[in-house]
C-alpha cells in the first residue's frame, strides 16, 4: 500500500512536469525541436533517457525510492502498448454485436491459427461477441476477425 502511494505520487509528478525541446537539449537530452513540451513520463519512453539523465532537469527525482523509479520506467516503456490494447478493447466492446457473415471463410482471416479456424468453423458464431466466448479464441484472433469483417463490409459497400 505504501509503495502504491509512492508510485501514484511519482506518476503524477512524472506526468505533470514538462520541459520544452530547447530546455531538454540544453541538458543534453536529444528530442525533436517541434515545440512540444514533453513530460518526464513521455521522456522515459525514449531508449536513451533514464532517470539519472532526467534528474539533471528535475533534481526531485533523486529523492524517489529506486524501486518506485524502476516501476515508473517500466510503466512508461509499456504505456504505448497498453494504450493500443485499451483502444482494441474499446473497439471490440463497441463491435461485440457485429454480425458475422454466415458464409465467412475463417481460413481466409489473416493470422488465425488452424486451431482457432477449426473452432470457429465448428461453432459458426453469429456475432463477434459469441466468437469471443468460444474457448481458446484469443483477443488477438478477435481483433483480426473484427478487422477482416469490417474490411469485407467496406468492400461490399463500395
XYZ file of N, CA, C and O in Angstrom:
632
model
N 0.833 -1.189 0.000
C 0.000 0.000 0.000
C 0.881 1.257 0.000
O 0.605 2.210 -0.717
N 1.941 1.194 0.804
C 2.862 2.325 0.875
C 3.536 2.554 -0.483
O 3.642 3.688 -0.965
N 3.989 1.442 -1.120
C 4.650 1.559 -2.419
C 3.681 2.098 -3.473
O 4.054 2.925 -4.303
N 2.431 1.645 -3.449
C 1.436 2.135 -4.406
C 1.213 3.635 -4.234
O 1.080 4.366 -5.217
N 1.182 4.079 -3.012
C 1.003 5.505 -2.732
C 2.186 6.297 -3.301
O 2.008 7.329 -3.942
N 3.389 5.778 -3.073
C 4.591 6.428 -3.607
C 4.583 6.412 -5.136
O 4.945 7.398 -5.769
N 4.189 5.282 -5.718
C 4.151 5.154 -7.166
C 3.137 6.127 -7.769
O 3.433 6.784 -8.775
N 1.970 6.237 -7.181
C 0.967 7.181 -7.677
C 1.468 8.615 -7.607
O 1.261 9.403 -8.532
N 2.147 8.937 -6.534
C 2.709 10.272 -6.378
C 3.802 10.528 -7.424
O 3.849 11.590 -8.046
N 4.669 9.545 -7.634
C 5.746 9.672 -8.624
C 5.170 9.763 -10.035
O 5.650 10.549 -10.863
N 4.141 8.978 -10.314
C 3.499 9.005 -11.635
C 2.884 10.383 -11.892
O 3.016 10.944 -12.975
N 2.227 10.929 -10.884
C 1.626 12.266 -11.013
C 2.716 13.311 -11.274
O 2.570 14.165 -12.145
N 3.813 13.223 -10.544
C 4.937 14.138 -10.753
C 5.481 13.995 -12.177
O 5.740 14.979 -12.860
N 5.624 12.749 -12.635
C 6.184 12.481 -13.962
C 5.263 12.960 -15.083
O 5.739 13.350 -16.149
N 3.978 12.930 -14.865
C 3.036 13.371 -15.890
C 2.873 14.891 -15.918
O 2.633 15.477 -16.973
N 3.012 15.527 -14.764
C 2.747 16.964 -14.666
C 3.962 17.853 -14.890
O 3.806 19.051 -15.100
N 5.165 17.308 -14.842
C 6.360 18.115 -15.036
C 6.867 17.954 -16.459
O 7.225 16.856 -16.881
N 6.891 19.082 -17.175
C 7.223 19.070 -18.598
C 8.318 20.092 -18.883
O 8.522 21.021 -18.113
N 8.967 19.879 -20.018
C 10.010 20.814 -20.460
C 9.922 20.954 -21.979
O 9.463 20.053 -22.681
N 10.382 22.108 -22.456
C 10.396 22.359 -23.895
C 11.598 21.660 -24.524
O 12.570 21.326 -23.820
N 11.577 21.464 -25.836
C 12.734 20.860 -26.502
C 14.028 21.638 -26.242
O 15.080 21.025 -26.002
N 13.965 22.958 -26.273
C 15.180 23.758 -26.038
C 15.731 23.534 -24.629
O 16.948 23.428 -24.443
N 14.846 23.464 -23.649
C 15.296 23.197 -22.273
C 15.953 21.822 -22.190
O 17.026 21.673 -21.580
N 15.330 20.833 -22.802
C 15.862 19.469 -22.755
C 17.199 19.367 -23.482
O 18.129 18.729 -22.982
N 17.292 20.009 -24.631
C 18.541 19.973 -25.401
C 19.670 20.630 -24.615
O 20.817 20.164 -24.655
N 19.351 21.665 -23.845
C 20.390 22.330 -23.046
C 20.966 21.403 -21.971
O 22.064 21.623 -21.482
N 20.225 20.355 -21.616
C 20.702 19.350 -20.657
C 21.265 18.114 -21.354
O 21.539 17.105 -20.712
N 21.368 18.171 -22.677
C 21.936 17.054 -23.423
C 20.944 15.949 -23.769
O 21.337 14.845 -24.138
N 19.653 16.242 -23.652
C 18.618 15.263 -23.997
C 18.134 15.593 -25.403
O 17.536 16.638 -25.641
N 18.419 14.707 -26.350
C 18.094 14.961 -27.750
C 16.644 14.610 -28.055
O 16.236 13.458 -27.945
N 15.884 15.633 -28.406
C 14.492 15.475 -28.828
C 14.277 16.348 -30.058
O 15.070 17.240 -30.351
N 13.189 16.085 -30.785
C 12.854 16.916 -31.939
C 12.534 18.331 -31.485
O 11.860 18.524 -30.473
N 12.980 19.295 -32.257
C 12.680 20.703 -31.960
C 11.335 21.067 -32.586
O 11.257 21.851 -33.505
N 10.278 20.445 -32.052
C 8.942 20.640 -32.601
C 8.066 21.542 -31.745
O 6.888 21.717 -32.017
N 8.636 22.089 -30.683
C 7.880 22.983 -29.813
C 6.983 22.263 -28.814
O 6.341 22.905 -27.995
N 6.943 20.947 -28.876
C 6.102 20.155 -27.976
C 6.766 20.017 -26.606
O 7.894 19.565 -26.509
N 6.029 20.403 -25.575
C 6.524 20.178 -24.217
C 6.365 18.693 -23.904
O 5.336 18.109 -24.201
N 7.390 18.094 -23.335
C 7.355 16.667 -23.031
C 7.444 16.454 -21.521
O 8.253 17.075 -20.845
N 6.622 15.522 -21.050
C 6.629 15.203 -19.626
C 7.747 14.202 -19.329
O 8.277 13.554 -20.237
N 8.053 14.069 -18.069
C 9.036 13.077 -17.631
C 8.582 11.695 -18.098
O 9.378 10.911 -18.623
N 7.295 11.417 -17.943
C 6.746 10.120 -18.340
C 6.960 9.875 -19.831
O 7.375 8.794 -20.238
N 6.700 10.895 -20.674
C 6.922 10.772 -22.120
C 8.394 10.523 -22.426
O 8.731 9.701 -23.276
N 9.261 11.234 -21.739
C 10.696 11.117 -21.994
C 11.247 9.748 -21.604
O 12.205 9.268 -22.217
N 10.631 9.120 -20.621
C 11.092 7.787 -20.198
C 10.843 6.730 -21.267
O 11.411 5.647 -21.212
N 10.030 7.041 -22.262
C 9.792 6.108 -23.375
C 10.974 6.080 -24.338
O 11.114 5.139 -25.101
N 11.793 7.121 -24.319
C 12.949 7.186 -25.205
C 13.986 6.165 -24.727
O 14.270 6.078 -23.529
N 14.590 5.422 -25.651
C 15.523 4.363 -25.242
C 16.772 4.863 -24.519
O 17.304 4.174 -23.667
N 17.224 6.064 -24.823
C 18.470 6.559 -24.217
C 18.242 7.516 -23.050
O 19.179 8.118 -22.547
N 16.998 7.649 -22.597
C 16.697 8.567 -21.493
C 16.412 7.758 -20.235
O 15.561 6.874 -20.230
N 17.147 8.079 -19.186
C 16.987 7.395 -17.902
C 16.647 8.418 -16.819
O 16.756 9.629 -17.035
N 16.298 7.936 -15.670
C 16.019 8.813 -14.535
C 17.270 9.606 -14.176
O 17.183 10.783 -13.827
N 18.428 8.989 -14.292
C 19.680 9.682 -13.992
C 19.828 10.907 -14.887
O 20.181 11.989 -14.412
N 19.543 10.744 -16.166
C 19.619 11.862 -17.115
C 18.575 12.918 -16.759
O 18.865 14.113 -16.744
N 17.352 12.471 -16.469
C 16.277 13.413 -16.164
C 16.458 14.114 -14.820
O 15.913 15.197 -14.609
N 17.231 13.510 -13.922
C 17.494 14.134 -12.620
C 18.274 15.437 -12.755
O 18.250 16.274 -11.856
N 18.971 15.609 -13.884
C 19.665 16.878 -14.130
C 18.650 18.002 -14.332
O 18.877 19.125 -13.917
N 17.528 17.673 -14.960
C 16.485 18.661 -15.214
C 15.586 18.799 -13.989
O 15.229 19.910 -13.606
N 15.208 17.665 -13.392
C 14.326 17.646 -12.226
C 15.047 16.937 -11.079
O 14.915 15.718 -10.901
N 15.809 17.679 -10.262
C 16.573 17.056 -9.164
C 15.694 16.298 -8.155
O 16.178 15.386 -7.486
N 14.406 16.634 -8.080
C 13.494 15.964 -7.146
C 13.400 14.459 -7.421
O 13.076 13.688 -6.522
N 13.683 14.050 -8.635
C 13.631 12.627 -8.978
C 14.612 11.805 -8.156
O 14.385 10.618 -7.912
N 15.694 12.417 -7.738
C 16.712 11.720 -6.949
C 16.226 11.288 -5.586
O 16.811 10.393 -4.973
N 15.153 11.903 -5.091
C 14.665 11.562 -3.754
C 13.583 10.476 -3.769
O 13.084 10.079 -2.728
N 13.244 9.972 -4.962
C 12.213 8.933 -5.069
C 12.864 7.556 -4.904
O 13.943 7.299 -5.434
N 12.203 6.695 -4.173
C 12.674 5.332 -3.914
C 13.039 4.639 -5.233
O 12.264 4.659 -6.182
N 14.221 4.018 -5.293
C 14.655 3.347 -6.531
C 13.680 2.279 -7.045
O 13.542 2.102 -8.258
N 12.996 1.580 -6.157
C 12.006 0.586 -6.592
C 10.813 1.252 -7.275
O 10.265 0.726 -8.249
N 10.438 2.409 -6.789
C 9.344 3.169 -7.398
C 9.794 3.701 -8.758
O 9.049 3.637 -9.732
N 11.023 4.183 -8.838
C 11.580 4.665 -10.109
C 11.603 3.540 -11.138
O 11.221 3.726 -12.298
N 12.026 2.359 -10.708
C 12.079 1.216 -11.616
C 10.686 0.912 -12.182
O 10.521 0.691 -13.391
N 9.669 0.917 -11.313
C 8.302 0.647 -11.762
C 7.812 1.752 -12.697
O 7.142 1.481 -13.696
N 8.159 2.989 -12.412
C 7.773 4.116 -13.255
C 8.390 3.989 -14.649
O 7.719 4.223 -15.655
N 9.644 3.578 -14.714
C 10.310 3.365 -16.005
C 9.632 2.243 -16.788
O 9.429 2.356 -18.000
N 9.251 1.173 -16.096
C 8.559 0.053 -16.744
C 7.204 0.514 -17.271
O 6.839 0.238 -18.424
N 6.457 1.242 -16.446
C 5.141 1.740 -16.856
C 5.254 2.624 -18.094
O 4.451 2.505 -19.023
N 6.245 3.492 -18.118
C 6.432 4.393 -19.257
C 6.806 3.609 -20.507
O 6.312 3.903 -21.600
N 7.653 2.604 -20.352
C 8.088 1.799 -21.501
C 6.929 1.078 -22.164
O 6.891 0.944 -23.385
N 5.985 0.606 -21.375
C 4.876 -0.185 -21.913
C 3.608 0.635 -22.158
O 2.617 0.084 -22.639
N 3.625 1.913 -21.842
C 2.421 2.742 -21.950
C 1.824 2.727 -23.354
O 0.611 2.638 -23.515
N 2.654 2.804 -24.376
C 2.150 2.801 -25.754
C 1.428 1.516 -26.096
O 0.368 1.532 -26.733
N 1.985 0.386 -25.660
C 1.355 -0.910 -25.913
C 0.022 -1.027 -25.173
O -0.957 -1.535 -25.712
N 0.011 -0.546 -23.942
C -1.201 -0.619 -23.137
C -2.293 0.267 -23.739
O -3.457 -0.126 -23.808
N -1.906 1.464 -24.209
C -2.879 2.356 -24.852
C -3.469 1.703 -26.096
O -4.676 1.774 -26.332
N -2.623 1.057 -26.894
C -3.101 0.386 -28.104
C -4.043 -0.760 -27.744
O -5.084 -0.962 -28.377
N -3.686 -1.519 -26.712
C -4.531 -2.631 -26.284
C -5.869 -2.109 -25.748
O -6.921 -2.688 -26.029
N -5.833 -1.020 -24.986
C -7.073 -0.420 -24.490
C -7.962 0.036 -25.642
O -9.188 -0.125 -25.596
N -7.363 0.595 -26.683
C -8.132 1.015 -27.862
C -8.754 -0.200 -28.543
O -9.919 -0.143 -28.975
N -8.010 -1.304 -28.634
C -8.552 -2.532 -29.214
C -9.731 -3.057 -28.387
O -10.739 -3.497 -28.931
N -9.609 -2.984 -27.073
C -10.676 -3.451 -26.185
C -11.920 -2.582 -26.363
O -13.043 -3.097 -26.465
N -11.733 -1.254 -26.413
C -12.875 -0.352 -26.627
C -13.548 -0.644 -27.970
O -14.772 -0.681 -28.065
N -12.737 -0.855 -29.007
C -13.287 -1.155 -30.335
C -14.045 -2.476 -30.299
O -15.128 -2.586 -30.886
N -13.506 -3.456 -29.604
C -14.177 -4.752 -29.526
C -15.510 -4.618 -28.794
O -16.529 -5.139 -29.260
N -15.514 -3.923 -27.677
C -16.761 -3.776 -26.920
C -17.819 -3.057 -27.748
O -18.996 -3.391 -27.683
N -17.372 -2.080 -28.513
C -18.289 -1.340 -29.368
C -18.864 -2.257 -30.451
O -20.022 -2.141 -30.832
N -18.046 -3.189 -30.922
C -18.442 -4.050 -32.028
C -18.793 -5.472 -31.604
O -18.855 -6.369 -32.439
N -19.046 -5.677 -30.324
C -19.348 -7.023 -29.838
C -20.586 -7.602 -30.525
O -20.676 -8.796 -30.770
N -21.541 -6.739 -30.891
C -22.774 -7.194 -31.535
C -22.632 -7.302 -33.060
O -23.595 -7.628 -33.743
N -21.427 -7.064 -33.563
C -21.201 -7.131 -35.010
C -21.571 -8.517 -35.540
O -21.097 -9.530 -35.041
N -22.439 -8.524 -36.539
C -22.868 -9.789 -37.159
C -21.746 -10.342 -38.020
O -21.128 -9.619 -38.794
N -21.498 -11.634 -37.882
C -20.520 -12.313 -38.719
C -21.272 -12.981 -39.872
O -22.279 -13.648 -39.635
N -20.815 -12.786 -41.101
C -21.499 -13.418 -42.241
C -21.545 -14.926 -42.072
O -20.553 -15.549 -41.682
N -22.686 -15.513 -42.368
C -22.834 -16.969 -42.204
C -21.931 -17.741 -43.155
O -21.558 -18.877 -42.879
N -21.555 -17.101 -44.264
C -20.694 -17.765 -45.248
C -19.206 -17.440 -45.058
O -18.396 -17.758 -45.917
N -18.874 -16.815 -43.938
C -17.493 -16.371 -43.707
C -16.516 -17.547 -43.745
O -16.725 -18.565 -43.078
N -15.463 -17.390 -44.536
C -14.395 -18.385 -44.617
C -13.324 -17.998 -43.606
O -12.492 -17.125 -43.862
N -13.355 -18.622 -42.451
C -12.424 -18.271 -41.370
C -10.971 -18.533 -41.747
O -10.079 -17.865 -41.254
N -10.740 -19.460 -42.639
C -9.373 -19.765 -43.063
C -8.759 -18.598 -43.831
O -7.535 -18.480 -43.913
N -9.578 -17.696 -44.359
C -9.050 -16.550 -45.107
C -8.763 -15.348 -44.208
O -8.245 -14.333 -44.678
N -9.090 -15.452 -42.925
C -8.817 -14.357 -41.986
C -7.341 -14.414 -41.610
O -6.868 -15.437 -41.101
N -6.604 -13.329 -41.878
C -5.161 -13.341 -41.572
C -4.872 -13.581 -40.090
O -5.613 -13.135 -39.229
N -3.816 -14.269 -39.842
C -3.231 -14.539 -38.524
C -4.097 -15.369 -37.573
O -3.843 -15.375 -36.374
N -5.100 -16.074 -38.076
C -5.823 -17.026 -37.226
C -5.108 -18.370 -37.296
O -4.777 -18.837 -38.388
N -4.913 -18.972 -36.148
C -4.279 -20.299 -36.136
C -5.248 -21.337 -36.684
O -6.474 -21.123 -36.696
N -4.728 -22.459 -37.107
C -5.572 -23.548 -37.605
C -6.566 -24.011 -36.540
O -7.711 -24.338 -36.841
N -6.110 -24.021 -35.289
C -6.974 -24.453 -34.187
C -8.172 -23.503 -34.031
O -9.314 -23.950 -33.877
N -7.910 -22.201 -34.095
C -8.999 -21.223 -33.950
C -9.933 -21.291 -35.150
O -11.160 -21.233 -34.996
N -9.379 -21.440 -36.351
C -10.213 -21.587 -37.553
C -11.145 -22.789 -37.391
O -12.346 -22.714 -37.673
N -10.607 -23.888 -36.901
C -11.401 -25.104 -36.714
C -12.530 -24.860 -35.705
O -13.682 -25.245 -35.944
N -12.223 -24.211 -34.597
C -13.239 -23.944 -33.571
C -14.336 -23.024 -34.111
O -15.520 -23.230 -33.839
N -13.935 -21.993 -34.858
C -14.922 -21.072 -35.425
C -15.786 -21.765 -36.473
O -17.001 -21.529 -36.537
N -15.185 -22.621 -37.281
C -15.949 -23.362 -38.290
C -16.944 -24.327 -37.638
O -18.044 -24.517 -38.140
N -16.562 -24.924 -36.523
C -17.453 -25.867 -35.835
C -18.652 -25.150 -35.214
O -19.775 -25.624 -35.297
N -18.406 -23.999 -34.583
C -19.498 -23.336 -33.865
C -20.234 -22.279 -34.699
O -21.364 -21.945 -34.366
N -19.611 -21.766 -35.763
C -20.221 -20.768 -36.639
C -20.964 -19.690 -35.839
O -22.185 -19.543 -35.907
N -20.235 -18.907 -35.035
C -20.892 -17.887 -34.197
C -21.596 -16.824 -35.054
O -21.147 -16.500 -36.148
N -22.703 -16.297 -34.526
C -23.482 -15.270 -35.234
C -22.862 -13.882 -35.104
O -22.993 -13.053 -35.995
N -22.225 -13.626 -33.941
C -21.666 -12.297 -33.678
C -20.228 -12.412 -33.185
O -19.784 -13.495 -32.774
N -19.554 -11.285 -33.187
C -18.191 -11.234 -32.664
C -18.183 -11.576 -31.173
O -17.287 -12.258 -30.685
N -19.201 -11.114 -30.443
C -19.316 -11.428 -29.017
C -19.429 -12.920 -28.783
O -18.825 -13.462 -27.862
N -20.210 -13.605 -29.621
C -20.355 -15.062 -29.498
C -19.015 -15.740 -29.779
O -18.655 -16.715 -29.116
N -18.269 -15.225 -30.756
C -16.942 -15.781 -31.062
C -16.003 -15.616 -29.870
O -15.175 -16.483 -29.594
N -16.161 -14.522 -29.147
C -15.271 -14.264 -28.001
C -15.488 -15.248 -26.865
O -14.614 -15.434 -26.025
N -16.653 -15.868 -26.832
C -16.964 -16.807 -25.747
C -16.597 -18.252 -26.080
O -16.836 -19.157 -25.294
N -15.988 -18.450 -27.223
C -15.532 -19.794 -27.600
C -14.185 -20.033 -26.937
O -13.257 -19.227 -27.077
N -14.074 -21.117 -26.214
C -12.842 -21.447 -25.513
C -11.665 -21.518 -26.490
O -11.763 -22.168 -27.531
N -10.591 -20.823 -26.158
C -9.383 -20.879 -26.968
C -9.277 -19.788 -28.015
O -8.224 -19.613 -28.619
N -10.349 -19.027 -28.241
C -10.292 -17.919 -29.197
C -9.679 -16.731 -28.463
O -10.244 -16.228 -27.495
N -8.513 -16.309 -28.925
C -7.727 -15.286 -28.225
C -8.196 -13.871 -28.562
O -8.827 -13.654 -29.609
N -7.866 -12.895 -27.715
C -8.180 -11.499 -28.031
C -7.559 -11.054 -29.363
O -8.189 -10.331 -30.132
N -6.344 -11.507 -29.634
C -5.692 -11.140 -30.901
C -6.464 -11.704 -32.087
O -6.618 -11.041 -33.123
N -6.989 -12.914 -31.950
C -7.783 -13.523 -33.018
C -9.066 -12.730 -33.234
O -9.495 -12.521 -34.376
N -9.672 -12.268 -32.149
C -10.902 -11.485 -32.263
C -10.657 -10.157 -32.973
O -11.469 -9.731 -33.797
N -9.531 -9.527 -32.670
C -9.190 -8.268 -33.342
C -8.974 -8.526 -34.831
O -9.455 -7.755 -35.676
N -8.296 -9.602 -35.181
C -8.094 -9.952 -36.595
C -9.428 -10.202 -37.282
O -9.656 -9.749 -38.407
N -10.308 -10.910 -36.614
C -11.631 -11.206 -37.162
C -12.440 -9.928 -37.352
O -13.058 -9.714 -38.402
N -12.396 -9.059 -36.356
C -13.085 -7.767 -36.426
C -12.604 -6.964 -37.624
O -13.399 -6.459 -38.422
N -11.301 -6.836 -37.763
C -10.733 -6.056 -38.872
C -11.098 -6.670 -40.222
O -11.398 -5.957 -41.177
N -11.084 -7.982 -40.306
C -11.393 -8.672 -41.557
C -12.859 -8.435 -41.956
O -13.151 -8.105 -43.104
N -13.763 -8.572 -41.000
C -15.194 -8.386 -41.292
C -15.467 -6.930 -41.656
O -16.253 -6.651 -42.564
N -14.835 -6.008 -40.988
C -15.002 -4.587 -41.341
C -14.543 -4.334 -42.776
O -15.176 -3.592 -43.513
N -13.405 -4.935 -43.132
C -12.879 -4.780 -44.492
C -13.872 -5.358 -45.509
O -14.107 -4.772 -46.551
N -14.466 -6.495 -45.181
C -15.476 -7.099 -46.055
C -16.666 -6.161 -46.231
O -17.166 -5.983 -47.353
N -17.109 -5.563 -45.116
C -18.254 -4.643 -45.165
C -17.940 -3.430 -46.039
O -18.781 -2.990 -46.817
N -16.717 -2.896 -45.930
C -16.328 -1.746 -46.749
C -16.285 -2.107 -48.230
O -16.720 -1.345 -49.064
N -15.761 -3.293 -48.532
C -15.677 -3.741 -49.929
C -17.072 -3.979 -50.509
O -17.318 -3.688 -51.663
N -17.991 -4.505 -49.688
C -19.360 -4.741 -50.150
C -20.093 -3.417 -50.385
O -20.904 -3.327 -51.305
N -19.782 -2.418 -49.556
C -20.434 -1.120 -49.694
C -19.923 -0.355 -50.915
O -20.622 0.492 -51.456
N -18.701 -0.665 -51.346
C -18.108 0.067 -52.476
C -18.622 -0.367 -53.823
O -19.345 -1.135 -54.146
